[in-house]
mmCIF file of C-alpha atoms in Angstrom:
data_model
loop_
_atom_site.group_PDB
_atom_site.id
_atom_site.type_symbol
_atom_site.label_atom_id
_atom_site.label_comp_id
_atom_site.label_asym_id
_atom_site.label_seq_id
_atom_site.Cartn_x
_atom_site.Cartn_y
_atom_site.Cartn_z
ATOM 1 C CA MET A 1 64.463 39.024 135.885
ATOM 2 C CA ASN A 2 63.177 42.433 136.987
ATOM 3 C CA GLY A 3 65.967 44.840 137.736
ATOM 4 C CA THR A 4 68.660 42.308 138.542
ATOM 5 C CA ILE A 5 71.652 40.798 136.837
ATOM 6 C CA SER A 6 72.129 37.089 137.396
ATOM 7 C CA ARG A 7 75.123 34.805 137.268
ATOM 8 C CA ASN A 8 74.090 33.712 133.760
ATOM 9 C CA GLN A 9 74.316 37.292 132.505
ATOM 10 C CA SER A 10 78.008 37.509 133.266
ATOM 11 C CA ASN A 11 78.951 39.080 129.937
ATOM 12 C CA SER A 12 81.853 41.282 130.814
ATOM 13 C CA LEU A 13 81.126 44.953 131.187
ATOM 14 C CA LEU A 14 84.590 45.584 129.867
ATOM 15 C CA GLN A 15 85.049 42.853 127.263
ATOM 16 C CA GLU A 16 88.708 42.446 128.233
ATOM 17 C CA SER A 17 90.854 40.555 130.707
ATOM 18 C CA PRO A 18 92.480 40.593 133.121
ATOM 19 C CA ASN A 19 90.179 42.195 135.628
ATOM 20 C CA PRO A 20 91.904 45.246 137.137
ATOM 21 C CA ALA A 21 89.871 44.821 140.312
ATOM 22 C CA SER A 22 91.986 41.795 141.136
ATOM 23 C CA SER A 23 94.540 44.100 142.676
ATOM 24 C CA SER A 24 93.086 45.385 145.902
ATOM 25 C CA THR A 25 94.266 48.980 145.527
ATOM 26 C CA PRO A 26 94.140 50.856 142.236
ATOM 27 C CA LEU A 27 97.480 51.875 140.803
ATOM 28 C CA GLY A 28 98.216 55.483 141.582
ATOM 29 C CA TYR A 29 95.387 55.809 144.057
ATOM 30 C CA SER A 30 97.343 54.348 146.977
ATOM 31 C CA THR A 31 100.048 56.956 146.462
ATOM 32 C CA ILE A 32 97.488 59.756 146.674
ATOM 33 C CA ILE A 33 95.902 58.253 149.781
ATOM 34 C CA SER A 34 99.319 57.800 151.420
ATOM 35 C CA GLN A 35 100.156 61.449 150.895
ATOM 36 C CA GLN A 36 96.842 62.620 152.342
ATOM 37 C CA LEU A 37 96.604 60.415 155.410
ATOM 38 C CA ASP A 38 98.759 59.769 158.388
ATOM 39 C CA PRO A 39 99.717 56.106 158.937
ATOM 40 C CA ILE A 40 97.144 55.596 161.709
ATOM 41 C CA ASP A 41 94.257 56.802 159.531
ATOM 42 C CA ARG A 42 95.486 54.726 156.602
ATOM 43 C CA ALA A 43 95.708 51.618 158.818
ATOM 44 C CA PHE A 44 92.187 52.292 160.131
ATOM 45 C CA LEU A 45 90.765 52.613 156.610
ATOM 46 C CA ALA A 46 92.634 49.497 155.469
ATOM 47 C CA GLY A 47 91.181 47.636 158.455
ATOM 48 C CA LYS A 48 87.702 48.722 157.362
ATOM 49 C CA GLY A 49 88.405 47.307 153.893
ATOM 50 C CA VAL A 50 87.944 50.547 151.964
ATOM 51 C CA PHE A 51 90.868 49.722 149.676
ATOM 52 C CA ASP A 52 89.478 46.300 148.669
ATOM 53 C CA LEU A 53 87.457 45.972 145.464
ATOM 54 C CA PRO A 54 85.702 43.601 145.438
ATOM 55 C CA PRO A 55 86.093 41.897 148.828
ATOM 56 C CA GLN A 56 89.101 39.529 148.823
ATOM 57 C CA HIS A 57 87.053 36.321 148.947
ATOM 58 C CA CYS A 58 85.267 37.330 145.714
ATOM 59 C CA LEU A 59 88.466 37.322 143.702
ATOM 60 C CA GLN A 60 88.469 33.522 143.374
ATOM 61 C CA VAL A 61 84.886 33.420 142.066
ATOM 62 C CA PRO A 62 84.721 32.628 138.331
ATOM 63 C CA LEU A 63 82.152 35.377 137.772
ATOM 64 C CA VAL A 64 83.700 38.819 137.606
ATOM 65 C CA THR A 65 81.617 40.032 140.533
ATOM 66 C CA CYS A 66 82.706 43.648 140.623
ATOM 67 C CA GLU A 67 81.914 43.959 136.927
ATOM 68 C CA ALA A 68 78.473 42.392 137.419
ATOM 69 C CA ILE A 69 77.627 45.010 140.035
ATOM 70 C CA LEU A 70 78.989 47.817 137.843
ATOM 71 C CA ARG A 71 76.968 46.512 134.923
ATOM 72 C CA ALA A 72 73.860 46.501 137.121
ATOM 73 C CA HIS A 73 74.519 50.133 138.017
ATOM 74 C CA PHE A 74 74.802 51.152 134.368
ATOM 75 C CA ASP A 75 71.808 49.028 133.313
ATOM 76 C CA PHE A 76 69.398 49.963 136.097
ATOM 77 C CA VAL A 77 70.557 53.149 137.866
ATOM 78 C CA ASP A 78 72.400 55.207 135.267
ATOM 79 C CA PRO A 79 69.422 55.493 132.870
ATOM 80 C CA PHE A 80 67.528 57.358 135.619
ATOM 81 C CA ALA A 81 70.506 59.283 137.028
ATOM 82 C CA PRO A 82 72.973 59.690 134.139
ATOM 83 C CA ILE A 83 75.677 61.442 136.127
ATOM 84 C CA MET A 84 78.738 59.564 134.875
ATOM 85 C CA ASP A 85 80.392 59.295 131.499
ATOM 86 C CA ARG A 86 80.310 55.520 131.135
ATOM 87 C CA PRO A 87 83.229 55.189 128.663
ATOM 88 C CA SER A 88 85.438 57.405 130.841
ATOM 89 C CA PHE A 89 84.464 55.508 134.002
ATOM 90 C CA ILE A 90 85.181 52.158 132.328
ATOM 91 C CA ARG A 91 88.543 53.387 130.998
ATOM 92 C CA SER A 92 89.505 54.474 134.517
ATOM 93 C CA TYR A 93 88.386 51.119 135.907
ATOM 94 C CA LYS A 94 90.316 49.187 133.257
ATOM 95 C CA SER A 95 93.459 51.229 133.853
ATOM 96 C CA GLY A 96 93.243 50.570 137.595
ATOM 97 C CA CYS A 97 93.382 54.289 138.367
ATOM 98 C CA TYR A 98 89.940 55.297 139.560
ATOM 99 C CA SER A 99 88.262 57.030 142.457
ATOM 100 C CA LEU A 100 87.656 54.560 145.280
ATOM 101 C CA PHE A 101 84.981 56.866 146.701
ATOM 102 C CA LEU A 102 83.056 56.919 143.431
ATOM 103 C CA MET A 103 83.638 53.186 142.908
ATOM 104 C CA HIS A 104 82.172 52.276 146.317
ATOM 105 C CA ALA A 105 79.229 54.643 145.753
ATOM 106 C CA THR A 106 78.637 53.033 142.344
ATOM 107 C CA LEU A 107 78.844 49.521 143.817
ATOM 108 C CA ALA A 108 76.401 50.549 146.568
ATOM 109 C CA SER A 109 73.899 51.744 143.970
ATOM 110 C CA GLY A 110 74.356 48.691 141.743
ATOM 111 C CA ALA A 111 74.253 46.086 144.523
ATOM 112 C CA MET A 112 70.475 46.313 144.770
ATOM 113 C CA HIS A 113 70.123 45.168 141.167
ATOM 114 C CA VAL A 114 72.188 41.961 141.056
ATOM 115 C CA SER A 115 70.949 38.475 141.788
ATOM 116 C CA SER A 116 71.167 36.888 145.198
ATOM 117 C CA ASP A 117 73.742 34.440 143.794
ATOM 118 C CA ILE A 118 76.173 37.259 143.082
ATOM 119 C CA ILE A 119 75.534 38.818 146.494
ATOM 120 C CA LEU A 120 76.184 35.471 148.200
ATOM 121 C CA GLU A 121 79.370 34.890 146.164
ATOM 122 C CA CYS A 122 80.617 38.241 147.437
ATOM 123 C CA GLY A 123 80.145 37.033 150.987
ATOM 124 C CA PHE A 124 77.142 39.196 151.804
ATOM 125 C CA GLY A 125 73.978 37.760 153.292
ATOM 126 C CA SER A 126 71.720 40.174 151.452
ATOM 127 C CA ARG A 127 71.617 43.034 148.989
ATOM 128 C CA LEU A 128 71.093 45.371 151.919
ATOM 129 C CA GLY A 129 74.259 44.020 153.563
ATOM 130 C CA ALA A 130 76.222 44.671 150.370
ATOM 131 C CA GLN A 131 74.790 48.185 150.087
ATOM 132 C CA ILE A 132 75.652 48.939 153.707
ATOM 133 C CA SER A 133 79.208 47.655 153.213
ATOM 134 C CA PHE A 134 79.873 49.612 150.027
ATOM 135 C CA SER A 135 78.184 52.807 151.238
ATOM 136 C CA SER A 136 80.022 52.627 154.575
ATOM 137 C CA LYS A 137 83.344 52.391 152.742
ATOM 138 C CA ALA A 138 82.420 55.349 150.523
ATOM 139 C CA THR A 139 81.371 57.325 153.601
ATOM 140 C CA LEU A 140 84.677 56.606 155.348
ATOM 141 C CA LEU A 141 86.626 57.760 152.296
ATOM 142 C CA TYR A 142 84.475 60.896 152.216
ATOM 143 C CA ASP A 143 84.893 61.562 155.948
ATOM 144 C CA PHE A 144 88.661 61.186 155.760
ATOM 145 C CA GLY A 145 88.879 63.570 152.794
ATOM 146 C CA CYS A 146 90.393 60.920 150.537
ATOM 147 C CA GLU A 147 88.549 62.158 147.461
ATOM 148 C CA THR A 148 89.717 65.547 146.247
ATOM 149 C CA ASP A 149 88.154 65.651 142.775
ATOM 150 C CA THR A 150 85.016 67.785 143.131
ATOM 151 C CA LEU A 151 83.227 66.094 140.231
ATOM 152 C CA HIS A 152 83.831 62.637 141.729
ATOM 153 C CA LEU A 153 82.566 63.950 145.065
ATOM 154 C CA LEU A 154 79.412 65.261 143.386
ATOM 155 C CA GLN A 155 78.787 62.028 141.492
ATOM 156 C CA GLY A 156 79.346 59.889 144.590
ATOM 157 C CA CYS A 157 77.114 62.094 146.754
ATOM 158 C CA VAL A 158 74.279 61.859 144.210
ATOM 159 C CA LEU A 159 74.625 58.066 144.108
ATOM 160 C CA LEU A 160 74.795 57.719 147.895
ATOM 161 C CA GLY A 161 71.685 59.912 148.153
ATOM 162 C CA GLY A 162 69.831 57.204 146.243
ATOM 163 C CA VAL A 163 70.984 54.313 148.413
ATOM 164 C CA ALA A 164 68.080 53.578 150.729
ATOM 165 C CA ILE A 165 69.317 52.022 153.948
ATOM 166 C CA PRO A 166 66.355 51.567 156.310
ATOM 167 C CA SER A 167 68.339 51.787 159.537
ATOM 168 C CA VAL A 168 69.067 55.031 161.301
ATOM 169 C CA VAL A 169 72.290 56.412 159.872
ATOM 170 C CA GLU A 170 73.853 59.773 160.478
ATOM 171 C CA LYS A 171 74.429 60.396 156.790
ATOM 172 C CA ASP A 172 71.103 59.705 155.117
ATOM 173 C CA CYS A 173 69.753 60.821 151.747
ATOM 174 C CA ARG A 174 69.255 64.408 153.001
ATOM 175 C CA TYR A 175 72.927 64.674 153.931
ATOM 176 C CA TRP A 176 74.082 63.435 150.527
ATOM 177 C CA LEU A 177 71.513 65.613 148.708
ATOM 178 C CA TYR A 178 72.691 68.698 150.609
ATOM 179 C CA ASN A 179 76.301 67.908 149.716
ATOM 180 C CA SER A 180 75.321 67.372 146.084
ATOM 181 C CA ILE A 181 73.681 70.811 145.945
ATOM 182 C CA ARG A 182 76.674 72.402 147.662
ATOM 183 C CA LEU A 183 79.050 70.785 145.158
ATOM 184 C CA ILE A 184 76.862 71.769 142.190
ATOM 185 C CA THR A 185 77.107 75.362 143.390
ATOM 186 C CA ARG A 186 80.861 75.086 143.884
ATOM 187 C CA LEU A 187 81.258 73.751 140.344
ATOM 188 C CA ASP A 188 78.878 76.456 139.063
ATOM 189 C CA LEU A 189 76.782 73.779 137.340
ATOM 190 C CA GLN A 190 73.473 75.318 138.406
ATOM 191 C CA LYS A 191 73.876 77.929 135.653
ATOM 192 C CA GLU A 192 74.035 75.394 132.833
#
């Protein structure tokens, strides 16, 4: 299996249950979002599904789908772009208090590396469809200013810069690369 995780490789990324992704909005995160957004914007984002991880119809699937996609990211993307501290990311995921922007960006990057079975169980017709869905949700969270942690913004922008969507989109890899450079400068990381 070249570069994909299949249903048979469903060893848990986290080694523990229950899966925190079974609640559609991370604990603590909804409070932050509520304070930042007016009710109309929040309703719009909820309608677009940005607060759902993974999509609702995946929650009944025996395979822990969200974890399979995260595992694919760490197995196939992270070795070439090691921009996240895996243990810290997993702790945040397990606690249910994580960045939705970074989570969607991570799922977008990992979706290309899971089997078609997992993609179909998530309700997507293709890997590209899953990538478009996850990257669109990350983009909406970015556009609405829902992510305020500069490091999470940087990490998500780098990941979204690597998501190759062949259709014409306003925010392509150049947009995300520019934002990554801008955030690196803001964090003063270029000097290290």
